[in-house]
N, C-alpha and C. Protein backbone atom coordinates (compact mmCIF):
# COMPACT_ATOMS: atom_id res chain seq x y z
N MET A 1 161.30 82.45 117.40
CA MET A 1 161.07 83.23 116.11
C MET A 1 159.63 83.20 115.81
N LYS A 2 158.97 81.97 116.12
CA LYS A 2 157.46 81.92 115.76
C LYS A 2 156.74 82.84 116.60
N VAL A 3 157.07 83.15 117.76
CA VAL A 3 156.27 83.95 118.62
C VAL A 3 156.59 85.44 118.20
N LEU A 4 157.79 85.81 117.92
CA LEU A 4 158.05 87.06 117.50
C LEU A 4 157.51 87.57 116.07
N SER A 5 157.41 86.53 115.28
CA SER A 5 156.89 86.80 113.79
C SER A 5 155.49 86.63 113.79
N GLY A 6 154.75 86.28 114.81
CA GLY A 6 153.38 86.17 114.73
C GLY A 6 152.98 84.73 114.11
N GLY A 7 153.84 83.92 114.18
CA GLY A 7 153.51 82.52 113.68
C GLY A 7 153.69 82.32 112.18
N LYS A 8 154.24 83.30 111.56
CA LYS A 8 154.42 83.06 110.02
C LYS A 8 155.88 82.88 109.66
N ILE A 9 156.32 81.61 109.98
CA ILE A 9 157.66 81.26 109.67
C ILE A 9 157.68 79.88 108.97
N ASN A 10 158.39 79.59 108.03
CA ASN A 10 158.38 78.46 107.36
C ASN A 10 159.42 77.48 108.14
N PRO A 11 158.92 76.27 108.57
CA PRO A 11 159.71 75.42 109.34
C PRO A 11 160.86 74.78 108.50
N MET A 12 160.83 74.90 107.23
CA MET A 12 161.92 74.48 106.28
C MET A 12 163.25 75.24 106.58
N ILE A 13 163.06 76.47 107.05
CA ILE A 13 164.27 77.30 107.27
C ILE A 13 165.18 76.69 108.37
N GLY A 14 164.63 76.07 109.33
CA GLY A 14 165.34 75.50 110.42
C GLY A 14 166.12 74.31 109.88
N ALA A 15 165.68 73.66 108.90
CA ALA A 15 166.26 72.44 108.37
C ALA A 15 167.69 72.86 107.65
N ALA A 16 167.81 74.16 107.28
CA ALA A 16 168.96 74.68 106.56
C ALA A 16 170.13 75.03 107.54
N GLY A 17 169.92 74.86 108.87
CA GLY A 17 170.92 75.21 109.74
C GLY A 17 172.02 74.24 109.90
N VAL A 18 172.12 73.18 109.23
CA VAL A 18 173.24 72.31 109.35
C VAL A 18 174.40 72.79 108.62
N SER A 19 175.47 72.23 108.80
CA SER A 19 176.76 72.90 108.25
C SER A 19 177.07 72.40 106.79
N ALA A 20 176.20 71.70 106.06
CA ALA A 20 176.49 71.33 104.79
C ALA A 20 176.30 72.58 103.83
N VAL A 21 177.27 73.43 103.78
CA VAL A 21 177.02 74.56 102.94
C VAL A 21 177.34 74.39 101.51
N PRO A 22 176.69 74.77 100.56
CA PRO A 22 175.31 75.29 100.54
C PRO A 22 174.32 74.15 100.25
N MET A 23 174.70 72.95 100.38
CA MET A 23 173.83 71.86 100.01
C MET A 23 172.52 71.79 100.84
N ALA A 24 172.50 72.09 102.09
CA ALA A 24 171.29 72.03 102.86
C ALA A 24 170.24 73.03 102.47
N ALA A 25 170.87 74.28 102.04
CA ALA A 25 169.92 75.29 101.52
C ALA A 25 169.34 74.84 100.31
N ARG A 26 170.07 74.20 99.36
CA ARG A 26 169.50 73.73 98.16
C ARG A 26 168.49 72.69 98.28
N VAL A 27 168.75 71.81 99.25
CA VAL A 27 167.72 70.78 99.57
C VAL A 27 166.45 71.41 100.03
N VAL A 28 166.51 72.28 100.96
CA VAL A 28 165.36 72.99 101.45
C VAL A 28 164.62 73.74 100.29
N GLN A 29 165.33 74.35 99.33
CA GLN A 29 164.68 74.99 98.19
C GLN A 29 163.96 73.94 97.38
N ARG A 30 164.64 72.91 97.03
CA ARG A 30 163.88 71.92 96.18
C ARG A 30 162.65 71.32 96.87
N ILE A 31 162.81 70.91 98.16
CA ILE A 31 161.62 70.35 98.70
C ILE A 31 160.50 71.31 98.87
N SER A 32 160.81 72.59 99.21
CA SER A 32 159.72 73.45 99.32
C SER A 32 159.09 73.83 98.09
N GLN A 33 159.80 73.83 96.84
CA GLN A 33 159.31 74.03 95.65
C GLN A 33 158.46 72.89 95.07
N LYS A 34 158.73 71.65 95.67
CA LYS A 34 157.75 70.55 95.23
C LYS A 34 156.47 70.70 95.95
N GLU A 35 156.33 71.20 97.12
CA GLU A 35 155.07 71.53 97.75
C GLU A 35 154.37 72.63 97.17
N ASP A 36 155.00 73.78 96.90
CA ASP A 36 154.45 74.93 96.32
C ASP A 36 155.39 75.62 95.37
N PRO A 37 155.24 75.58 94.04
CA PRO A 37 156.17 76.06 93.10
C PRO A 37 156.38 77.53 93.20
N GLY A 38 155.64 78.35 93.94
CA GLY A 38 156.02 79.70 94.14
C GLY A 38 156.87 79.98 95.34
N ASN A 39 157.33 78.94 96.09
CA ASN A 39 158.22 79.12 97.17
C ASN A 39 159.63 79.46 96.62
N PHE A 40 160.23 80.46 97.14
CA PHE A 40 161.61 80.74 96.92
C PHE A 40 162.36 80.98 98.19
N LEU A 41 162.85 79.94 98.74
CA LEU A 41 163.53 79.94 100.17
C LEU A 41 164.98 79.96 100.13
N LEU A 42 165.72 79.95 98.88
CA LEU A 42 167.13 79.66 98.85
C LEU A 42 167.84 80.80 99.65
N MET A 43 167.55 82.04 99.46
CA MET A 43 168.27 83.02 100.21
C MET A 43 167.95 83.14 101.62
N HIS A 44 166.70 82.84 101.90
CA HIS A 44 166.26 82.74 103.38
C HIS A 44 166.91 81.46 103.98
N ALA A 45 167.12 80.42 103.34
CA ALA A 45 167.70 79.30 103.88
C ALA A 45 169.27 79.41 104.07
N MET A 46 169.86 80.26 103.14
CA MET A 46 171.25 80.49 103.34
C MET A 46 171.70 81.32 104.59
N GLY A 47 170.73 82.06 105.11
CA GLY A 47 171.13 82.78 106.33
C GLY A 47 171.36 81.95 107.46
N PRO A 48 170.50 80.99 107.93
CA PRO A 48 170.90 80.11 108.97
C PRO A 48 172.01 79.17 108.69
N ASN A 49 172.11 78.80 107.30
CA ASN A 49 173.19 78.00 106.88
C ASN A 49 174.62 78.58 107.25
N VAL A 50 174.71 79.86 106.75
CA VAL A 50 175.96 80.48 106.92
C VAL A 50 176.17 80.86 108.40
N ALA A 51 175.13 81.19 109.14
CA ALA A 51 175.35 81.49 110.51
C ALA A 51 175.91 80.31 111.30
N GLY A 52 175.39 79.12 110.92
CA GLY A 52 175.95 77.96 111.58
C GLY A 52 177.31 77.66 111.31
N VAL A 53 177.87 78.02 110.04
CA VAL A 53 179.37 78.00 109.80
C VAL A 53 180.14 78.97 110.63
N ILE A 54 179.62 80.11 110.60
CA ILE A 54 180.22 81.32 111.40
C ILE A 54 180.44 80.91 112.80
N GLY A 55 179.25 80.51 113.45
CA GLY A 55 179.20 80.04 114.80
C GLY A 55 180.21 79.00 115.06
N THR A 56 180.26 78.11 114.26
CA THR A 56 181.25 76.95 114.35
C THR A 56 182.61 77.51 114.32
N ALA A 57 183.00 78.31 113.37
CA ALA A 57 184.35 78.84 113.35
C ALA A 57 184.75 79.78 114.63
N VAL A 58 183.81 80.54 115.15
CA VAL A 58 184.00 81.29 116.33
C VAL A 58 184.24 80.28 117.49
N ALA A 59 183.40 79.39 117.67
CA ALA A 59 183.52 78.28 118.79
C ALA A 59 184.90 77.64 118.62
N ALA A 60 185.34 77.31 117.42
CA ALA A 60 186.62 76.63 117.23
C ALA A 60 187.78 77.54 117.63
N GLY A 61 187.62 78.87 117.27
CA GLY A 61 188.65 79.87 117.57
C GLY A 61 188.76 80.04 119.20
N VAL A 62 187.69 80.00 119.72
CA VAL A 62 187.68 80.23 121.29
C VAL A 62 188.26 79.04 121.94
N MET A 63 187.91 77.86 121.45
CA MET A 63 188.53 76.65 122.04
C MET A 63 190.01 76.55 121.76
N LEU A 64 190.38 76.88 120.61
CA LEU A 64 191.85 76.80 120.16
C LEU A 64 192.61 77.86 121.20
N THR A 65 192.03 79.02 121.42
CA THR A 65 192.67 80.13 122.22
C THR A 65 192.76 79.66 123.69
N LEU A 66 191.73 78.97 124.24
CA LEU A 66 191.71 78.64 125.58
C LEU A 66 192.50 77.27 125.81
N LEU A 67 192.73 76.46 124.81
CA LEU A 67 193.47 75.30 125.09
C LEU A 67 194.93 75.39 124.60
N SER A 68 195.28 76.58 124.18
CA SER A 68 196.70 76.74 123.73
C SER A 68 197.60 77.02 124.94
């Protein structure tokens, strides 16, 4: 992503990719606003957060299908 975006990506977004929905995104938002009060990353942080949950659900469905 860094190469495709020209190096303009906030590394805090990657921290939101864990499955603690929506807690990880909220933590990223709070930490980023401590550094710069103008940061609004909540919606950007929810993207990888929800994608991780959807990916986990798809992987679980595939595993259940193959193991049944």
